[in-house]
Amino acid sequence: MSFRDKPTAPINDELEMQQPETQQPDLLADTDERKRDSWGGKAEFLFSCISYAVGLGNVWRFPYLCYKNGGGAFLLPFLIMLLTVGIPLLYMETCFGQYSATGPITVWKASPLFTGIGWSMIIITFCGSIYYNMLIAWTMFYFWQSISSVTGDLPWTTCSSSWNTGDCVHIRTLSERNRCRRQGGFFAFALNHSCLLPNNASWVMESSDGAMRPFPGNDTPDGTALSTFYDEAATLNSTNTSLLHNFLGSVPAPKTSSDEYFHNFVLSISNGFHEMGLPKWELVLCLLASWIVVILCLIRGVKSAGKAVYFTGLFPYLVLTILLIRGLTLEGSSKGLEYFFIPNWDRLADAKVWGDAAMQVFFSLASGWGGIIALSSYNKFHNNALLDSLLVSLGDGATSIYAGMTVFCVLGYMSHVMSVPIDEVAKDGAGLAFILYPDIVTSMPVSPLWAALLFGMLLTLGFGTMIANVNTLVTSVCDNWSRHLSIGKRPFIVLCAICLLAFVCGLPCTTRGGMFVLQLLDNYSCTYSVLVVGFLELVVITWVYGADNFLDNIEEMNPFIRKSRTFWKIVWQFFSPLVLISVAIFTFTSIKPSKYGLYEFPPSADIAGWVISMLVVMPMPGVAIYKVVTLKGNMSLKQKIHSLMLPHRSWGREMGKKVRRRSRVGNEDMNGDGLPFETSQQPLTSSVLQSVSGVSNNGANIGASTDSRFLRILRGGGVNA
């Protein structure tokens, strides 16, 4: 038996010379492995993973969680969860993809019965890409408006546009209202934004420049009528100024100009699911442009993606640094940093804080999405996966903290400008990105420049994640049907087809009710189902395929891992599953009806959301049943299930098989377990099974090789050695 390629490491020369030079059938090689692309260098893989992990959530989700859960006290459970859960899960997925050199579907040749896990990962990634690119489309719309307003005012700074209502106020007006309240007065939006002070017979109006000036109540006819009542109110103390509200009538809560711009103009948001409306052409164009950018970045597969990630991985840090430096110079920034870093240690006793920390780590690193498996499948076989996992995990955590510093600097500034506590300013999600951020840049000098930088940074963060998501989809499809789709320009056709399908599926998000659709997808397609998929992935790899077998594979790639085998086995088999179970319990027990703002979704919407979640996880039992039913051979149900748990004969890339051959002991005719060498490379037929484990399968052909690793599975009486 000959090796088809020259070994990458020295082997026994005598053994190599004694092997007959016969060409073996290409059953053991990974399908089409010779045509598989690879990263141009280690840096490309690292930047790809960092761009994938560091996304919009690091900027608009983590800072809010940090504030909500005790400021600096939240950093401790976050870092603990990152080290004990984030790094192990990321390392496991990196090794899984690197060893197999295949995508999230084909990688489950390790245990074919559970191939449905890979299909669920693909559905999660596809659904996530639909709504994630809609967020990028909104960001692109804001970015275009920012660079178009370089010589003028930003469009969300005014209350005189066609989309504004009578409740619209400028951010400076809210600042004056808060100053009025601190003086014990009543700020009347209905009376030209006037401040009525109960301590004298005068009322105060807002001037055109946003400052406050005294305006005697008796100087005008309108003021005379008001001052008659106001003189009576002036005898009351400041706690009774609410009587003025009763006299003037109920006034709706004011909305900032940026709030109305986002909801009334950008979204043209409706009153609910019953008013979906037609797609907005501006958003359709932005969504189309977003998908075109993704296609251009992946036009040459990982070759072009590897170059694009240098920009998507570095530019956000440049902008964050610029914004941080600018934020530190703003008045009130120190107050924001105090909220961010000074811990409230009492919150550590709250289980919700630890649950939020674990969820943030789990979702930030995108465990269970399949992206890391796909990205690492393009690595070289002996790449140091542990070092990469450490760098990516710690880089993601450091970016979250760095972004938190930047965000809280400007939150402190807004708190100072508006004269309110930070808890009235802090928001998360779309409210932070498309309402608060525009308010912040509006109050800065040369605001269009800062707006362009801000939304340019959000664009690159979003595209970094989207490139990895779509690459995962393309990799999975091409690997699963590699004989037909991995040739010539066919991967590009697959890329265009996937992006076109996702674009069409995303069109409902461009309608007037699109925000509600997006919230539903976010809540159900990529939250509860991801926890289920991630947990089953961990269990199958460490308990079904076997932690020892998996660590054997890692040793073939990185021999130095031998010293820490026990540690990783304990973490993967016991600690990480317990943490994921805890996160799942925390998540499912805190489920609330979906809502956006004050609008509560109808029960039918939540039912539709649960249907989406079920559709995401259905491939796992569905594919397992299909494989059992279609497995040929006269075997019992138990034998079929057992055989499908064993690795397929083509599991692992050819490099891994060479390493296993070189590690065998004995002469050229015997493998490490004392079986004839030629027998050890045969499929597991009934005679082979019976000889090694005493199990007869009536002649069925079971897809697994009987080298030393697989023999340990059989002799152990089960699939977990």
Coordinates of C-alpha atoms in Angstrom, one line a residue, residues 94 117 131 149 211 236 238 318 337 362 404 411 428 434 449-450 486 488 491 532 627 695 705 715:
T94 CA -12.0 24.9 15.5
I117 CA -27.1 18.9 13.6
Y131 CA -32.2 39.7 9.5
S149 CA -24.9 65.8 4.5
A211 CA -30.7 78.6 25.7
L236 CA -48.0 76.6 45.6
S238 CA -42.9 73.0 43.6
L318 CA -9.4 52.4 14.2
L337 CA -16.7 55.4 32.7
F362 CA -22.2 31.9 23.9
G404 CA -18.0 49.5 26.2
L411 CA -23.4 58.0 27.4
D428 CA -29.6 48.4 23.7
F434 CA -30.2 54.2 15.2
L449 CA -18.0 63.5 9.8
W450 CA -18.6 61.7 13.1
S486 CA -17.0 22.2 -6.3
G488 CA -14.9 25.5 -11.9
P491 CA -19.2 27.6 -6.2
V532 CA -30.3 23.1 21.6
K627 CA -30.5 7.6 7.6
V695 CA -21.0 -8.8 17.0
S705 CA -12.4 2.0 9.1
R715 CA -13.8 -3.1 22.1

